[in-house]
Coordinates of C-alpha atoms and ligand atoms in Angstrom, one line a residue:
M1 CA 0.0 0.0 0.0
S2 CA 1.2 3.5 -0.7
A3 CA 2.0 6.2 1.9
Q4 CA -0.6 7.0 4.5
A5 CA -2.5 10.3 4.4
K6 CA -2.7 12.5 7.5
N7 CA -5.4 10.8 9.5
C8 CA -7.9 11.2 6.7
K9 CA -11.5 10.1 7.1
Y10 CA -13.0 8.3 4.1
I11 CA -16.7 8.5 3.2
F12 CA -17.8 6.0 0.6
V13 CA -21.0 6.9 -1.4
L14 CA -22.7 3.9 -3.0
G15 CA -25.8 3.7 -5.1
G16 CA -28.9 1.5 -4.7
V17 CA -31.9 0.6 -6.7
M18 CA -31.0 2.6 -9.9
S19 CA -28.6 5.0 -11.4
G20 CA -29.3 8.6 -12.3
V21 CA -30.7 9.7 -8.9
G22 CA -27.9 12.2 -8.2
K23 CA -25.2 10.3 -6.4
G24 CA -22.6 12.7 -7.7
V25 CA -24.4 15.7 -6.3
V26 CA -24.9 13.9 -2.9
T27 CA -21.2 13.2 -2.9
A28 CA -20.3 16.8 -3.7
S29 CA -22.9 18.1 -1.1
I30 CA -21.4 15.9 1.7
G31 CA -18.0 17.3 0.8
R32 CA -19.4 20.9 0.9
M33 CA -20.8 20.4 4.4
F34 CA -17.4 19.5 5.7
K35 CA -15.7 22.3 3.7
N36 CA -18.2 24.8 5.2
R37 CA -16.9 23.7 8.6
G38 CA -13.3 24.4 7.7
Y39 CA -12.0 20.9 6.8
N40 CA -9.8 20.2 3.8
V41 CA -12.0 18.1 1.6
S42 CA -11.4 16.3 -1.7
A43 CA -13.4 13.7 -3.7
I44 CA -12.8 10.7 -5.8
K45 CA -14.9 9.2 -8.7
I46 CA -14.6 5.5 -9.4
D47 CA -16.1 4.5 -12.7
P48 CA -16.5 0.7 -13.2
Y49 CA -16.1 0.6 -17.0
I50 CA -13.1 -0.6 -18.8
N51 CA -12.3 2.6 -20.8
L52 CA -9.2 4.3 -19.4
D53 CA -11.0 7.6 -19.4
A54 CA -14.2 9.2 -20.4
G55 CA -12.6 10.8 -23.5
T56 CA -13.6 8.2 -26.0
M57 CA -17.2 8.0 -24.9
N58 CA -20.2 9.6 -26.6
P59 CA -21.2 12.5 -24.4
L60 CA -24.8 12.1 -25.4
E61 CA -24.9 8.7 -23.9
H62 CA -22.4 9.1 -21.0
G63 CA -22.6 12.9 -20.3
E64 CA -20.0 15.6 -20.5
V65 CA -16.3 14.8 -20.6
F66 CA -14.9 16.9 -17.8
V67 CA -11.3 18.0 -18.2
T68 CA -9.0 18.4 -15.2
E69 CA -6.1 20.9 -14.8
D70 CA -3.7 18.0 -15.3
R71 CA -5.1 16.8 -18.6
D72 CA -7.4 14.0 -17.7
E73 CA -10.7 13.4 -19.4
T74 CA -13.0 12.4 -16.6
D75 CA -16.7 11.9 -15.7
Q76 CA -19.1 14.9 -15.4
D77 CA -19.3 14.2 -11.6
V78 CA -15.8 15.5 -11.2
G79 CA -17.1 18.8 -12.4
N80 CA -19.7 18.7 -9.7
Y81 CA -17.0 18.1 -7.1
E82 CA -15.0 21.1 -8.4
R83 CA -18.0 23.3 -8.3
F84 CA -19.2 22.4 -4.9
L85 CA -15.8 22.1 -3.2
D86 CA -14.4 25.1 -5.0
T87 CA -11.1 23.2 -5.5
D88 CA -9.3 21.5 -8.4
I89 CA -9.8 17.7 -8.5
L90 CA -6.8 16.0 -10.1
S91 CA -6.3 13.0 -12.3
L92 CA -5.3 10.9 -9.3
N93 CA -8.9 11.3 -8.0
Y94 CA -10.4 9.5 -11.0
M95 CA -10.2 5.8 -11.7
T96 CA -11.8 3.2 -13.9
T97 CA -11.6 -0.6 -13.9
G98 CA -9.4 -0.3 -17.0
R99 CA -7.0 2.1 -15.3
V100 CA -6.7 -0.1 -12.2
Y101 CA -6.0 -3.2 -14.2
M102 CA -3.6 -1.4 -16.5
S103 CA -1.4 -0.3 -13.5
V104 CA -1.5 -3.8 -11.9
I105 CA -0.4 -5.3 -15.2
E106 CA 2.3 -2.8 -15.7
K107 CA 3.6 -3.5 -12.2
E108 CA 3.6 -7.2 -12.9
R109 CA 5.6 -6.7 -16.0
A110 CA 8.1 -4.6 -14.0
M111 CA 8.5 -7.5 -11.4
Q112 CA 7.0 -5.3 -8.7
Y113 CA 5.1 -8.2 -7.2
K114 CA 8.4 -9.9 -6.7
G115 CA 7.6 -13.3 -8.2
K116 CA 4.1 -13.6 -6.6
C117 CA 1.1 -14.9 -8.5
V118 CA -0.9 -11.7 -9.2
Q119 CA -4.6 -12.3 -8.5
V120 CA -7.8 -10.4 -8.9
V121 CA -8.2 -10.5 -5.1
P122 CA -6.3 -9.1 -3.3
H123 CA -4.2 -7.2 -5.9
I124 CA -6.9 -5.3 -7.6
P125 CA -8.6 -4.0 -4.4
L126 CA -5.1 -3.2 -3.0
E127 CA -4.3 -1.1 -6.1
V128 CA -7.7 0.7 -5.6
I129 CA -6.8 1.4 -1.9
G130 CA -3.3 2.6 -2.9
R131 CA -4.9 5.1 -5.3
I132 CA -7.4 6.3 -2.8
K133 CA -4.7 6.9 -0.2
A134 CA -2.4 8.6 -2.7
A135 CA -5.1 11.0 -3.7
A136 CA -5.9 11.8 -0.1
K137 CA -2.2 12.5 0.6
K138 CA -1.8 14.6 -2.5
A139 CA -4.9 16.7 -1.6
D140 CA -3.8 16.8 2.1
A141 CA -7.4 15.9 2.8
D142 CA -9.0 15.7 6.2
V143 CA -12.1 14.2 4.6
M144 CA -12.2 12.3 1.3
V145 CA -15.5 11.5 -0.2
I146 CA -15.4 8.6 -2.7
E147 CA -18.2 7.9 -5.1
V148 CA -18.4 4.4 -6.5
G149 CA -20.2 4.4 -9.9
G150 CA -23.1 2.1 -10.7
T151 CA -25.4 0.4 -8.1
V152 CA -24.7 -2.2 -5.5
G153 CA -25.3 -5.8 -6.6
E154 CA -23.7 -5.2 -10.0
Y155 CA -20.9 -7.4 -11.1
E156 CA -18.9 -4.4 -12.4
N157 CA -18.2 -2.6 -9.2
I158 CA -17.8 -5.6 -6.8
L159 CA -14.0 -5.2 -6.6
F160 CA -14.3 -1.5 -5.6
L161 CA -16.7 -2.5 -2.9
E162 CA -14.2 -5.1 -1.8
A163 CA -11.6 -2.4 -1.6
A164 CA -13.9 -0.3 0.6
R165 CA -14.7 -3.2 2.8
M166 CA -10.9 -3.9 3.3
M167 CA -10.3 -0.3 4.2
K168 CA -13.0 -0.4 6.8
L169 CA -11.6 -3.6 8.3
D170 CA -8.2 -2.0 8.6
N171 CA -9.5 1.3 10.2
P172 CA -13.1 1.0 11.4
D173 CA -13.2 4.5 12.7
D174 CA -11.9 6.1 9.6
V175 CA -14.4 4.7 7.0
A176 CA -18.1 5.4 6.7
F177 CA -20.7 4.1 4.2
V178 CA -23.5 6.1 2.7
L179 CA -26.0 4.3 0.5
V180 CA -27.9 6.7 -1.8
S181 CA -31.1 5.0 -2.8
F182 CA -34.3 5.7 -4.6
L183 CA -37.8 5.5 -3.3
P184 CA -40.3 5.2 -6.1
I185 CA -43.9 6.4 -5.9
P186 CA -45.9 4.0 -8.2
G187 CA -48.6 5.9 -9.9
H188 CA -51.4 3.5 -9.0
L189 CA -50.5 3.5 -5.3
G190 CA -49.4 7.2 -4.9
E191 CA -47.2 6.3 -1.9
M192 CA -43.5 6.1 -1.5
K193 CA -42.1 2.5 -1.3
T194 CA -39.1 1.5 0.8
K195 CA -38.8 -2.1 -0.3
P196 CA -36.4 -1.6 -3.2
T197 CA -34.1 0.3 -0.8
Q198 CA -34.3 -2.6 1.7
H199 CA -33.2 -4.9 -1.0
A200 CA -30.3 -2.6 -2.0
A201 CA -29.1 -2.6 1.7
R202 CA -29.2 -6.4 1.6
A203 CA -27.2 -6.5 -1.6
L204 CA -24.6 -4.2 0.1
N205 CA -24.6 -6.6 3.1
N206 CA -23.8 -9.4 0.7
S207 CA -20.6 -7.5 -0.2
G208 CA -19.7 -7.4 3.5
I209 CA -20.7 -3.8 3.9
Q210 CA -23.3 -2.4 6.4
P211 CA -24.4 1.1 5.4
D212 CA -24.1 3.7 8.1
F213 CA -26.5 6.1 6.5
I214 CA -29.1 5.9 3.8
V215 CA -29.8 9.0 1.7
A216 CA -33.4 8.5 0.6
R217 CA -33.8 10.1 -2.8
G218 CA -37.4 10.6 -4.0
R219 CA -39.9 13.1 -5.3
N220 CA -41.1 14.0 -1.8
E221 CA -39.7 14.3 1.6
L222 CA -39.6 11.1 3.6
D223 CA -42.2 10.8 6.3
K224 CA -41.6 9.5 9.9
P225 CA -43.0 6.0 9.5
R226 CA -40.9 5.3 6.4
R227 CA -37.8 6.8 8.0
E228 CA -38.3 4.4 11.0
K229 CA -39.0 1.5 8.7
L230 CA -35.9 2.0 6.7
A231 CA -33.7 2.4 9.8
F232 CA -35.2 -0.8 11.3
F233 CA -35.1 -3.0 8.2
C234 CA -31.7 -1.8 7.0
W235 CA -30.1 -2.1 10.5
L236 CA -29.1 1.6 10.9
R237 CA -28.2 3.0 14.3
S238 CA -31.2 5.3 14.5
K239 CA -33.9 6.9 12.3
E240 CA -31.7 10.0 12.2
H241 CA -29.3 8.0 10.1
V242 CA -31.8 8.1 7.3
I243 CA -31.4 11.3 5.4
S244 CA -34.3 12.6 3.3
A245 CA -33.3 14.0 -0.1
P246 CA -36.4 15.1 -2.0
D247 CA -36.2 16.7 -5.4
V248 CA -35.1 20.4 -5.1
K249 CA -35.4 23.3 -7.5
N250 CA -31.6 23.8 -7.3
I251 CA -28.9 21.3 -6.5
Y252 CA -26.8 24.0 -4.7
E253 CA -29.4 23.9 -1.9
I254 CA -28.7 20.3 -0.9
P255 CA -25.8 20.9 1.6
A256 CA -28.2 23.1 3.6
L257 CA -31.0 20.5 3.3
F258 CA -28.5 17.9 4.7
E259 CA -27.3 20.1 7.5
K260 CA -30.9 20.6 8.7
Q261 CA -30.9 16.9 9.3
K262 CA -27.5 17.1 11.1
F263 CA -25.9 14.9 8.5
S264 CA -22.3 16.3 8.9
A265 CA -22.5 16.1 12.8
L266 CA -23.7 12.5 12.6
L267 CA -21.1 11.6 10.0
G268 CA -18.5 13.3 12.2
E269 CA -19.6 11.3 15.2
R270 CA -19.6 8.1 13.3
L271 CA -16.0 8.8 12.1
K272 CA -14.8 10.0 15.5
L273 CA -13.8 13.2 13.8
N274 CA -12.6 16.1 15.9
F275 CA -15.8 17.9 14.9
K276 CA -15.7 21.6 14.1
S277 CA -19.1 23.1 14.9
G278 CA -18.3 26.5 13.4
K279 CA -19.4 27.3 9.9
S280 CA -18.5 29.6 7.0
H281 CA -21.4 31.3 5.5
R282 CA -20.0 31.9 2.0
W283 CA -22.1 29.1 0.5
D284 CA -25.3 30.2 2.2
N285 CA -24.7 33.7 1.0
F286 CA -24.3 32.4 -2.5
V287 CA -27.6 30.3 -2.2
N288 CA -29.4 33.4 -1.0
R289 CA -28.1 35.4 -3.9
M290 CA -29.2 32.7 -6.3
N291 CA -32.7 32.6 -4.9
A292 CA -33.0 36.3 -4.9
A293 CA -32.1 36.8 -8.5
D294 CA -35.2 38.1 -10.3
K295 CA -34.1 39.5 -13.7
K296 CA -34.3 37.2 -16.7
V297 CA -31.7 36.4 -19.4
K298 CA -32.7 34.4 -22.4
I299 CA -29.7 32.5 -23.8
A300 CA -29.8 30.5 -27.0
V301 CA -27.4 27.7 -27.4
V302 CA -26.9 26.6 -31.0
G303 CA -25.3 23.3 -31.9
K304 CA -25.9 19.9 -33.4
Y305 CA -27.7 16.9 -32.1
F306 CA -29.8 18.9 -29.7
G307 CA -32.9 16.9 -30.7
T308 CA -32.2 14.1 -28.3
G309 CA -34.2 15.2 -25.3
D310 CA -33.6 17.3 -22.3
Y311 CA -32.2 14.7 -20.1
T312 CA -29.2 13.9 -22.3
L313 CA -28.7 17.5 -23.2
A314 CA -28.4 18.8 -19.7
D315 CA -25.8 16.1 -19.0
S316 CA -23.8 16.6 -22.1
Y317 CA -23.3 20.3 -21.5
I318 CA -23.5 20.5 -17.8
S319 CA -20.5 22.7 -17.3
V320 CA -21.7 25.2 -19.8
I321 CA -25.2 25.3 -18.2
E322 CA -23.7 25.7 -14.7
A323 CA -21.3 28.5 -15.9
V324 CA -24.3 30.4 -17.4
K325 CA -26.2 30.0 -14.1
H326 CA -23.2 31.1 -11.9
A327 CA -22.7 34.3 -13.9
S328 CA -26.4 35.0 -14.2
W329 CA -27.1 34.7 -10.5
A330 CA -24.0 36.9 -9.7
N331 CA -25.7 39.5 -11.9
G332 CA -29.1 39.1 -10.3
A333 CA -30.7 37.2 -13.1
Q334 CA -32.2 33.7 -13.7
P335 CA -31.1 32.2 -17.0
E336 CA -33.6 30.6 -19.4
M337 CA -31.7 28.5 -21.9
T338 CA -33.1 27.4 -25.2
W339 CA -31.4 24.7 -27.2
I340 CA -31.5 25.2 -31.0
D341 CA -30.5 22.4 -33.4
S342 CA -28.4 24.2 -36.1
E343 CA -29.8 21.9 -38.8
E344 CA -33.1 23.8 -38.4
F345 CA -31.3 26.9 -39.7
E346 CA -30.1 24.8 -42.7
K347 CA -33.5 23.5 -43.5
H348 CA -35.4 26.7 -42.7
P349 CA -33.1 29.7 -43.2
Q350 CA -35.8 32.2 -42.3
K351 CA -35.8 30.8 -38.8
I352 CA -32.5 32.5 -38.1
K353 CA -34.4 35.7 -37.3
E354 CA -35.8 34.1 -34.2
L355 CA -32.4 34.7 -32.6
C356 CA -33.4 38.4 -32.3
G357 CA -35.6 37.3 -29.3
F358 CA -32.6 36.2 -27.3
S359 CA -30.4 38.1 -24.9
A360 CA -27.2 36.2 -26.1
L361 CA -26.0 33.3 -28.1
I362 CA -23.6 30.5 -27.2
V363 CA -22.0 28.0 -29.5
P364 CA -20.5 25.3 -27.4
G365 CA -17.8 22.7 -28.2
G366 CA -18.3 20.0 -30.7
F367 CA -16.8 17.7 -33.3
G368 CA -17.4 16.7 -36.9
S369 CA -19.2 18.4 -39.8
R370 CA -22.9 17.8 -39.1
G371 CA -24.9 21.0 -38.7
I372 CA -21.9 23.3 -39.2
E373 CA -23.3 25.5 -41.9
G374 CA -26.4 26.2 -39.6
I375 CA -24.1 27.2 -36.8
I376 CA -22.0 29.5 -39.1
S377 CA -25.2 31.3 -40.2
A378 CA -26.2 31.8 -36.5
I379 CA -22.8 33.3 -35.7
K380 CA -23.1 35.6 -38.7
F381 CA -26.5 36.7 -37.5
A382 CA -25.2 37.4 -34.0
R383 CA -22.2 39.3 -35.4
E384 CA -24.3 41.5 -37.8
N385 CA -27.1 42.1 -35.4
K386 CA -24.9 42.8 -32.4
I387 CA -26.3 40.0 -30.3
P388 CA -23.8 39.1 -27.5
Y389 CA -21.9 36.0 -28.6
L390 CA -19.7 33.5 -26.7
G391 CA -18.0 30.8 -28.7
L392 CA -16.5 27.9 -26.8
C393 CA -13.8 25.9 -28.6
Y394 CA -15.6 24.8 -31.8
G395 CA -17.7 28.0 -31.3
M396 CA -14.4 30.0 -31.6
Q397 CA -13.2 28.1 -34.6
L398 CA -16.4 28.5 -36.4
A399 CA -16.6 32.2 -35.6
T400 CA -13.2 32.7 -37.3
I401 CA -14.4 30.8 -40.3
E402 CA -17.6 32.9 -40.5
F403 CA -15.5 36.1 -40.3
A404 CA -13.1 34.9 -43.0
R405 CA -15.9 34.0 -45.3
N406 CA -18.2 37.0 -44.8
V407 CA -15.8 39.8 -43.9
L408 CA -12.6 38.9 -45.6
G409 CA -14.5 37.4 -48.6
L410 CA -12.6 34.1 -48.4
K411 CA -15.6 32.0 -49.5
N412 CA -13.9 28.7 -49.2
A413 CA -12.7 29.3 -45.6
N414 CA -13.0 26.2 -43.5
S415 CA -11.5 23.9 -40.9
V416 CA -9.6 20.9 -42.1
E417 CA -11.8 18.9 -39.7
I418 CA -14.7 19.7 -41.9
D419 CA -13.0 19.8 -45.3
A420 CA -9.6 18.2 -45.4
K421 CA -8.8 19.7 -48.7
T422 CA -10.0 23.2 -48.2
H423 CA -8.0 26.0 -50.0
E424 CA -8.4 28.3 -47.0
P425 CA -7.6 26.4 -43.9
I426 CA -8.4 29.0 -41.3
I427 CA -8.4 26.2 -38.8
H428 CA -5.7 23.6 -39.4
I429 CA -4.0 20.7 -37.6
N430 CA -0.4 20.4 -36.5
P431 CA 1.6 17.4 -37.8
K432 CA 1.7 15.7 -34.4
Q433 CA -2.1 15.7 -34.2
A434 CA -2.5 14.7 -37.9
N435 CA -0.3 11.7 -37.1
N436 CA -2.4 10.7 -34.1
V437 CA -5.5 10.8 -36.3
A438 CA -3.8 8.9 -39.1
L439 CA -2.8 6.1 -36.7
N440 CA -6.2 6.0 -34.9
R441 CA -4.6 7.2 -31.7
Y442 CA -7.7 8.9 -30.4
G443 CA -7.6 8.2 -26.6
G444 CA -6.0 10.9 -24.5
T445 CA -4.2 12.6 -27.4
M446 CA -6.0 15.9 -27.9
R447 CA -4.6 19.1 -26.6
L448 CA -5.8 18.7 -23.1
G449 CA -5.9 20.4 -19.8
A450 CA -4.4 23.7 -18.5
Y451 CA -2.3 25.9 -20.8
N452 CA -1.1 29.5 -20.3
C453 CA -2.5 32.4 -22.2
T454 CA -1.2 35.9 -22.4
L455 CA -3.9 38.5 -22.9
T456 CA -3.7 41.4 -25.3
P457 CA -3.9 44.8 -23.5
D458 CA -6.9 47.0 -24.2
T459 CA -9.2 44.2 -25.2
K460 CA -12.6 43.4 -23.6
T461 CA -11.2 40.1 -22.5
A462 CA -8.3 41.7 -20.6
E463 CA -10.7 44.1 -19.0
L464 CA -12.9 41.2 -17.8
Y465 CA -10.1 39.0 -16.5
K466 CA -8.5 42.0 -14.8
T467 CA -5.1 40.4 -15.3
K468 CA -2.5 39.8 -18.1
K469 CA -1.7 36.1 -17.7
I470 CA -4.3 33.4 -17.4
S471 CA -4.5 29.6 -17.6
E472 CA -7.5 27.7 -19.0
R473 CA -8.4 24.2 -19.9
H474 CA -8.4 22.7 -23.4
R475 CA -9.8 19.7 -25.3
H476 CA -9.4 19.9 -29.0
R477 CA -7.2 18.8 -31.9
Y478 CA -7.4 21.7 -34.3
E479 CA -6.0 25.3 -34.1
F480 CA -6.3 28.7 -35.6
N481 CA -3.9 29.1 -38.6
N482 CA -1.6 32.0 -37.9
V483 CA -1.2 32.7 -41.7
Y484 CA -4.5 34.5 -41.5
R485 CA -3.9 36.4 -38.3
K486 CA -2.9 39.7 -39.7
K487 CA -5.7 39.8 -42.2
M488 CA -8.3 39.0 -39.6
E489 CA -6.9 41.6 -37.2
S490 CA -6.9 44.4 -39.7
A491 CA -10.5 43.6 -40.6
G492 CA -11.7 43.8 -37.0
M493 CA -11.3 40.4 -35.4
K494 CA -8.7 40.9 -32.7
V495 CA -6.6 38.2 -31.2
A496 CA -7.2 38.8 -27.5
G497 CA -5.1 36.0 -26.1
V498 CA -2.2 33.8 -27.2
N499 CA -0.5 30.8 -25.8
P500 CA 3.1 32.2 -25.3
E501 CA 4.9 28.8 -25.5
N502 CA 3.5 27.8 -28.9
D503 CA 2.2 31.1 -30.3
L504 CA -1.3 29.6 -30.6
V505 CA -4.4 31.9 -30.9
E506 CA -6.5 31.2 -27.8
I507 CA -9.1 34.1 -27.8
V508 CA -10.6 36.2 -30.5
E509 CA -12.9 39.1 -30.1
I510 CA -14.7 41.7 -32.3
T511 CA -14.2 45.1 -30.7
D512 CA -17.0 46.9 -32.6
H513 CA -19.7 44.7 -30.9
P514 CA -21.4 44.7 -27.5
F515 CA -19.8 41.3 -26.8
F516 CA -18.3 38.9 -29.3
V517 CA -15.7 36.6 -27.8
G518 CA -14.5 33.1 -28.9
T519 CA -12.1 31.0 -26.9
Q520 CA -10.1 28.0 -28.1
F521 CA -10.3 26.7 -24.5
H522 CA -13.3 25.7 -22.4
P523 CA -13.8 28.5 -19.8
E524 CA -16.9 26.6 -18.5
F525 CA -14.6 24.1 -16.8
K526 CA -13.3 26.8 -14.4
S527 CA -16.6 28.5 -13.5
R528 CA -17.6 27.9 -9.9
P529 CA -20.6 29.1 -7.9
L530 CA -18.4 31.0 -5.6
S531 CA -16.3 32.5 -8.4
P532 CA -18.2 32.8 -11.7
H533 CA -16.1 32.9 -14.8
P534 CA -15.1 36.4 -16.1
L535 CA -16.1 35.7 -19.7
F536 CA -19.5 34.3 -18.8
M537 CA -19.9 37.4 -16.5
G538 CA -19.1 39.6 -19.5
M539 CA -21.6 37.8 -21.7
V540 CA -24.4 37.9 -19.1
K541 CA -23.8 41.6 -18.5
A542 CA -24.1 42.3 -22.2
A543 CA -27.1 40.0 -22.3
I544 CA -28.9 42.0 -19.6
A545 CA -28.0 45.3 -21.3
R546 CA -29.6 44.1 -24.5
N547 CA -32.9 44.0 -22.6
V548 CA -35.0 41.7 -24.8
Ligands
LIG1 N1 -13.6 19.8 -33.1 C1 -12.7 20.9 -32.7 C2 -11.3 20.4 -32.4 O1 -11.1 19.2 -32.2 C3 -13.2 21.6 -31.4 C4 -13.3 20.7 -30.2 C5 -14.2 21.2 -29.1 O2 -15.0 22.0 -29.3 N2 -14.0 20.7 -27.9 O3 -10.4 21.2 -32.5

């Protein structure tokens, strides 16, 4: 096992009954409660699939790929942890079955098991424990909250549960288990049922784990009889160890909802934690500000594949949605976001005028050529009609293409991602990346994670960031082609930020416009409720000023 962290307490969050009930938000909220009390908190996400990272998975099926500072492509829950804990979560805090097996196999090849037979048990759980402790040490955590993906009773996560069980056996006072379960209300009965949760607790018992707490997710608040029933049948210490977690309007209210039920004090007692009863009110103040916001901003998000239903959409672009919310609340506004499939503009060009009814337009990241012409016409409309515009990654690249086509008159301007043989490659690819694509080396090879950026003085961007040097997170393969830089600048599209190490264009803006900014990076990954992102702030301010 690797080095021991400083007397860290470990809270495992496990799922029962079904997925999609908000285990990630519960994990993040537990962490926030301890953070509010002044502890150093970090969080870990364990994903049971074989993929080494989330980068090769379809975001419409699996949710957003969240990029960490240190270049990892992780699960969207890691974004929730960063937003709730207001801290960077590193690659070490993310593991998958594939990643765990890969390191065990690499160690075996390097003779690190010293001639032993390497076995699924105990070597895989031991590797998991080593990673958990290394992450706690690196974060210098007092409390580490660990979310195990999937639900109990599944074949896939059994070895992670075994690791948790082994940790508990070693240090019973340092490990607690929280089962997040779902209580359905069948339509024909109209009452909340506890039985599936009882079965989930039994399934967990079969893995040698007794839950210390049950977080009862459901549409409504849990009543007293059901609370008692769950505590009794699931062998909890008292009914207070059942925490009710009804649906809420806003996820950021959950830490307070938990605190009302004394969740952090009970967890602290269970873990024999030197409990700090004091509390910082920064989070509460933010929640109050959020609830008091009464202006409205109407944001249109234009992209492809938006026709797949709200559920997947919200998951695929969660960081963009949250960044818009953070900036809106900080400006006293509630955002109303409308998702527009760009292919609609290709099929019905007159529809583009509908964009006039919005306070601002966002084009988020994306890949491939579907729906691109529709997006470009939306960007043109926003530029010409002075609608505030924020382009994120692909949204920046397409804004430069639009400008080259319609202002510089380079009708064939394109990205080589869309047209490999274009005569005007405004967006091109460097030889290293071209080689990756040619050899099918897709996993983990994009330009990823934090890169420096130097801002150009006297730009709107520099004014918003209030500093000269920034660092932002990336996830893309293609880049702005510097051959076109001078021409674009002299026609009014200014380069507002450049990566100094490689002279890459990172930000463009149009000065003669209320707000028109495109970033090669993804600012949404660094927006936090307690510190909204400067560029989203700029966009929302301009959106409010437009007053539609
Ligand atoms: N497809 C573009 C690229 O790879 C943009 C990627 C993105 O928006 N994340 O460069």
